[in-house]
Structures are given as C-alpha cells and as structure tokens.
Amino acid sequence: MGPGLYSEIGKKARDLLYRDYLTDQKFTVTTYTSTGVAITASGTKKQDFIFGEIQSQLKKKNITVDVKANSESNLLTTVTVDELATPGLKTIFSFVVPDQRSGKVELQYLHDYAGVNTSIGLTANPIVNISGVFGTKAFAVGADVSFDTASGNFTKYNAGLSVTNADLIAALTLNNKGDSLSGSYYHLVSPLSSTAVGAEVIHSFSSNENTLTFGMQHALDPLTTVKARFNNYGKATALIQHEWRPKSFLTISGEVDTKAIEKSSKVGLSLVLKP
C-alpha cells in the first residue's frame, strides 16, 4: 500500500480525538430505492436553529453521482469517476447551485510510492490547489499548496510527514502558512478491544500559545464503544456509541468545562438509521 493522500497525514489521531463528538442533536435516515439510489435525509438542531439536508447517491460501474440539497436552498452536485484511463486515477467534478463560481475539477492519483491531489476552479481566475505525498506506508512526506491566480498570492502552504508501524502512527505538520506546528500520535494498545490512545499538540508561533489534547477509546463489546478526551484548557468530553443494528448508530456525547463548573454542560445526540 502507498502513502495515501496528504489529508491522511495524522488522520488516525484526528479521528480518535475529534470524530463523532458533538454538542448538537442530529438525526439521519437512509433508504434505498428499487433502482439502487441511496436517499439520505438528515436534520440537525443547533441551539434554536434547525438545519435540514437531503442527499441522493447513484452508483453505476465506476461512476458515482451525488446530489445534495440543504435548508439554505443550495444544491451541491458531485460526479466521481474511478479508475479513469489508468488504475489509481480518480476524477471529481462538483458545483453548487446557485453559486456560478463554485465549479471545480479535482484529480486524485494513488501510486505505491505517491499520492497526488490537484483541483482547479472553473472560473476565469481560479484557485489552484496541489498536494502530494511521497514515500511508503511506513514513512511519508508531503506538502499542500493553494494559489489564487486572481491576486497572484499563495493562499495556503502546508507541509507534513508521518511515520507508521504496526501499532503506532506519528505525524508532524506545519500549517497556516507556517504559523502553527502540530504534532500527533496514535497508539493501538489492544486490537481485540479496539483500545487506543492518542494526543495532539499545536503550537502557534504568532500567539506563542500551545494547545494539548489527550484522548482514548475502548470497545466495551463488539457493538459499543466509549471515547474520552481532555485538553489543557480544561475541556473534558466523552461519548458512548452503540451499533444497535448493522450500520445504524446511537451516539451520546457530553462536554464540561472543568475550569468553569458553574457553566452548564453540553450534551449531544446523534441517531443514524440505515437499512
């Protein structure tokens, strides 16, 4: 296996520390038509506001078409073609209605020793993004750069590296145009119980501040997982997730500020239903 894409550097630690945590209420249901179209409807309550979204997905051979509409009257269409012309090459075309400047073409190429992702906006003066990772599954280095052809300026330039072995993944990235340095690690303690620990430290050069986050997860049984995290600002968060039937999950999450106990804690709930 190759090094993957740039977005995968440090992804294991990010998923452990941030994925599935929520402080809102979300409900998602998916159904399938007789022709194979997957239809997903979701609603999210944030404070006193409710946001809705409906998505349909059709797969045929190596082509996938996604159409997503939300409560803000936006319609996002994404067409993905896998293995186009050569193995490992993926082409993605996307646009948002009514935004006429949202059209974008993206190419992804995965090789045994490289992973490259390029995208360009379909406008007269587009933003061009290029990211690449080179190496192996065990060690990889990469960079992510965006250039605005209208202003002639770089809007993003990041770099990173990752080291992977059987049970440990470490990553180091330089982000925000060199203003922040992030280091993370993920350690799989026990594959049988999916027990893992991880941490991330972020240093901002402009503010000279550090953010340190620790996290862990453990499977109580094959269908139930608990996670917890804590950062140096005193925020403690935990969740329990239960797969009550195949691909259907109930997740309950809570957050408390240990340095301000008098403040009310935050509780999130997510219910995902799939046939």
Coordinates of C-alpha atoms in Angstrom, one line a residue:
M1 CA 0.0 0.0 0.0
G2 CA 1.1 3.5 -0.8
P3 CA 1.4 6.6 1.4
G4 CA -2.2 7.8 0.6
L5 CA -3.2 11.5 0.2
Y6 CA -1.9 14.5 2.1
S7 CA -5.2 14.7 4.0
E8 CA -4.5 11.3 5.6
I9 CA -1.4 12.5 7.4
G10 CA -2.3 12.5 11.1
K11 CA -5.9 11.3 10.3
K12 CA -5.9 8.4 12.8
A13 CA -5.1 10.7 15.7
R14 CA -7.6 13.4 14.5
D15 CA -10.4 10.7 14.2
L16 CA -9.6 9.5 17.7
L17 CA -9.6 13.0 19.2
Y18 CA -12.4 14.7 17.3
R19 CA -14.6 12.3 15.3
D20 CA -18.2 11.7 16.5
Y21 CA -18.0 14.2 19.3
L22 CA -21.0 16.6 19.1
T23 CA -23.0 19.1 21.2
D24 CA -26.0 19.2 18.9
Q25 CA -28.9 16.9 18.2
K26 CA -28.7 15.1 14.8
F27 CA -31.0 12.6 13.1
T28 CA -30.0 10.8 9.9
V29 CA -32.0 8.2 8.0
T30 CA -31.0 6.4 4.8
T31 CA -33.2 4.3 2.4
Y32 CA -32.7 2.7 -1.0
T33 CA -35.0 2.7 -4.0
S34 CA -35.6 -0.3 -6.2
T35 CA -33.2 1.1 -8.8
G36 CA -30.3 1.3 -6.3
V37 CA -30.5 5.0 -5.5
A38 CA -29.5 5.8 -1.9
I39 CA -31.5 8.6 -0.3
T40 CA -30.3 10.2 2.9
A41 CA -32.2 12.8 4.9
S42 CA -30.8 14.5 8.0
G43 CA -31.8 17.2 10.4
T44 CA -29.6 19.0 12.9
K45 CA -30.7 21.2 15.8
K46 CA -28.1 23.8 16.9
Q47 CA -29.4 25.9 19.8
D48 CA -32.7 27.3 18.5
F49 CA -32.0 26.6 14.8
I50 CA -32.8 23.6 12.8
F51 CA -30.9 22.7 9.6
G52 CA -32.0 20.1 7.1
E53 CA -30.3 18.2 4.3
I54 CA -31.3 15.6 1.8
Q55 CA -28.9 13.7 -0.4
S56 CA -29.3 11.1 -3.2
Q57 CA -26.5 8.9 -4.5
L58 CA -26.4 6.7 -7.6
K59 CA -23.6 4.3 -8.3
K60 CA -23.2 2.6 -11.7
K61 CA -20.0 0.8 -12.6
N62 CA -17.1 3.3 -11.8
I63 CA -19.3 6.4 -11.8
T64 CA -20.9 7.9 -8.7
V65 CA -23.3 10.8 -8.7
D66 CA -24.2 12.7 -5.5
V67 CA -26.9 15.4 -5.3
K68 CA -27.3 17.2 -2.0
A69 CA -29.8 19.9 -1.1
N70 CA -29.9 21.8 2.2
S71 CA -32.2 24.2 4.0
E72 CA -30.2 27.2 2.7
S73 CA -31.5 26.5 -0.8
N74 CA -28.1 25.3 -2.0
L75 CA -27.8 22.3 -4.4
L76 CA -24.5 20.5 -4.5
T77 CA -23.8 18.0 -7.3
T78 CA -20.7 15.8 -7.3
V79 CA -19.7 13.4 -10.1
T80 CA -16.9 10.9 -9.3
V81 CA -15.3 8.7 -11.9
D82 CA -13.0 6.0 -10.5
E83 CA -10.1 4.3 -12.4
L84 CA -10.4 6.9 -15.3
A85 CA -7.9 6.0 -18.1
T86 CA -5.4 4.4 -15.7
P87 CA -5.6 2.4 -12.4
G88 CA -5.4 4.7 -9.3
L89 CA -6.8 7.8 -11.0
K90 CA -10.0 9.4 -9.8
T91 CA -11.8 12.4 -11.3
I92 CA -14.2 14.5 -9.3
F93 CA -16.4 17.3 -10.8
S94 CA -18.5 19.4 -8.4
F95 CA -20.6 22.5 -8.5
V96 CA -23.1 24.3 -6.2
V97 CA -26.3 26.0 -7.5
P98 CA -26.9 29.0 -7.5
D99 CA -23.2 29.8 -7.0
Q100 CA -21.9 30.2 -10.5
R101 CA -18.3 30.4 -9.3
S102 CA -18.4 27.1 -7.4
G103 CA -17.5 24.7 -10.2
K104 CA -14.4 22.7 -9.6
V105 CA -12.5 19.8 -11.2
E106 CA -10.3 17.5 -9.0
L107 CA -7.9 14.7 -9.9
Q108 CA -6.6 12.2 -7.4
Y109 CA -3.9 9.7 -8.2
L110 CA -2.7 6.9 -5.9
H111 CA 0.5 5.0 -6.5
D112 CA 2.6 2.6 -4.5
Y113 CA 5.0 5.4 -3.6
A114 CA 3.0 8.6 -4.2
G115 CA -0.4 10.2 -3.7
V116 CA -1.3 13.4 -5.6
N117 CA -4.4 15.5 -5.5
T118 CA -5.0 18.6 -7.7
S119 CA -8.0 20.8 -8.1
I120 CA -8.8 23.9 -10.1
G121 CA -11.9 26.1 -10.0
L122 CA -13.8 26.6 -13.2
T123 CA -13.6 30.4 -13.3
A124 CA -11.6 32.9 -15.3
N125 CA -9.2 33.4 -12.4
P126 CA -9.4 30.1 -10.4
I127 CA -7.8 29.0 -7.2
V128 CA -5.4 26.1 -7.9
N129 CA -4.6 23.5 -5.2
I130 CA -1.9 20.9 -5.4
S131 CA -1.0 18.4 -2.7
G132 CA 1.3 15.5 -2.8
V133 CA 2.7 12.8 -0.6
F134 CA 5.7 10.7 -1.4
G135 CA 7.2 7.6 0.4
T136 CA 5.7 4.4 1.6
K137 CA 3.1 3.3 4.1
A138 CA 5.8 3.3 6.8
F139 CA 7.2 6.8 6.1
A140 CA 5.8 9.6 4.0
V141 CA 6.4 13.4 3.5
G142 CA 4.2 15.8 1.7
A143 CA 3.0 19.3 1.0
D144 CA -0.3 21.1 0.3
V145 CA -0.3 24.4 -1.6
S146 CA -3.1 26.7 -2.9
F147 CA -2.5 29.6 -5.3
D148 CA -5.0 32.3 -6.2
T149 CA -4.5 33.3 -9.8
A150 CA -6.6 36.4 -9.4
S151 CA -4.3 38.0 -6.8
G152 CA -1.2 36.1 -7.6
N153 CA -0.8 35.1 -4.0
F154 CA -0.4 31.7 -2.2
T155 CA -3.5 31.3 0.0
K156 CA -2.2 28.1 1.6
Y157 CA 1.1 26.3 2.0
N158 CA 1.4 23.4 4.5
A159 CA 3.9 20.5 4.9
G160 CA 3.9 17.3 6.9
L161 CA 5.4 13.9 7.5
S162 CA 4.2 10.7 9.1
V163 CA 5.8 7.6 10.5
T164 CA 3.7 4.4 10.7
N165 CA 4.4 0.9 12.2
A166 CA 2.2 -1.9 13.3
D167 CA 0.5 -0.1 16.3
L168 CA 1.9 3.4 16.3
I169 CA 1.4 6.4 14.0
A170 CA 3.2 9.7 14.5
A171 CA 2.7 12.8 12.4
L172 CA 4.2 16.3 12.3
T173 CA 2.7 19.1 10.2
L174 CA 3.4 22.8 9.6
N175 CA 0.1 24.7 8.9
N176 CA -1.4 28.1 8.4
K177 CA 1.4 29.4 6.2
G178 CA 4.0 28.3 8.7
D179 CA 2.3 29.9 11.7
S180 CA 1.4 26.7 13.5
L181 CA 3.2 23.5 14.2
S182 CA 1.2 20.3 15.0
G183 CA 2.5 17.0 16.3
S184 CA 0.3 14.0 16.9
Y185 CA 0.5 10.3 17.7
Y186 CA -1.9 7.4 17.7
H187 CA -1.2 4.1 19.6
L188 CA -3.3 1.0 19.2
V189 CA -3.0 -0.6 22.6
S190 CA -5.2 -3.7 22.1
P191 CA -6.7 -4.7 18.7
L192 CA -9.1 -7.1 20.3
S193 CA -10.9 -4.4 22.3
S194 CA -10.1 -1.5 19.9
T195 CA -8.3 0.2 22.8
A196 CA -6.3 3.2 21.5
V197 CA -4.7 6.3 22.9
G198 CA -3.7 9.5 21.2
A199 CA -2.5 13.1 21.6
E200 CA -2.0 16.2 19.7
V201 CA -0.1 19.3 20.5
I202 CA -0.4 22.5 18.4
H203 CA 2.0 25.5 18.8
S204 CA 1.0 28.9 17.4
F205 CA 4.1 31.0 16.6
S206 CA 2.2 34.3 16.3
S207 CA 0.4 34.0 19.7
N208 CA 3.1 31.7 21.3
E209 CA 0.2 29.5 22.7
N210 CA 0.1 25.7 22.9
T211 CA -3.0 23.5 22.7
L212 CA -2.6 20.0 24.1
T213 CA -5.3 17.4 23.7
F214 CA -5.3 13.8 25.0
G215 CA -7.8 11.1 24.1
M216 CA -8.6 7.4 24.3
Q217 CA -11.2 4.9 23.1
H218 CA -12.2 1.4 24.2
A219 CA -14.8 -1.1 22.9
L220 CA -17.0 -2.4 25.8
D221 CA -18.3 -5.1 23.5
P222 CA -18.3 -5.6 19.7
L223 CA -21.1 -3.1 19.3
T224 CA -20.4 -0.5 21.9
T225 CA -17.5 2.0 22.0
V226 CA -16.6 4.7 24.5
K227 CA -14.3 7.6 23.9
A228 CA -12.9 10.5 26.0
R229 CA -10.6 13.5 25.6
F230 CA -9.2 16.3 27.6
N231 CA -7.3 19.4 26.7
N232 CA -5.1 21.9 28.6
Y233 CA -7.9 24.5 28.7
G234 CA -9.9 22.2 31.0
K235 CA -12.5 20.9 28.4
A236 CA -13.4 17.3 29.1
T237 CA -15.5 15.4 26.6
A238 CA -16.8 11.8 26.5
L239 CA -19.1 9.8 24.3
I240 CA -20.7 6.4 24.0
Q241 CA -21.6 4.9 20.7
H242 CA -23.8 1.8 20.2
E243 CA -24.4 0.0 16.9
W244 CA -27.9 -1.2 17.7
R245 CA -28.3 -2.8 14.2
P246 CA -25.9 -3.1 11.3
K247 CA -24.7 0.4 10.1
S248 CA -27.1 2.1 12.5
F249 CA -25.6 4.0 15.4
L250 CA -26.8 5.8 18.5
T251 CA -24.2 8.3 19.9
I252 CA -24.5 10.3 23.1
S253 CA -21.8 12.9 23.8
G254 CA -21.2 15.3 26.7
E255 CA -18.8 18.1 27.3
V256 CA -17.9 20.0 30.5
D257 CA -15.5 22.9 31.3
T258 CA -13.7 21.8 34.4
K259 CA -12.4 25.3 35.0
A260 CA -15.9 26.7 35.0
I261 CA -18.1 24.0 36.6
E262 CA -20.8 26.6 37.2
K263 CA -21.5 26.7 33.5
S264 CA -24.0 24.2 32.2
S265 CA -22.5 21.1 30.4
K266 CA -23.2 20.4 26.7
V267 CA -24.9 17.2 25.6
G268 CA -25.1 16.0 22.0
L269 CA -27.2 13.2 20.5
S270 CA -26.9 11.5 17.1
L271 CA -29.1 8.8 15.6
V272 CA -28.2 7.2 12.3
L273 CA -30.7 4.7 10.7
K274 CA -29.7 2.6 7.7
P275 CA -31.5 -0.5 6.3

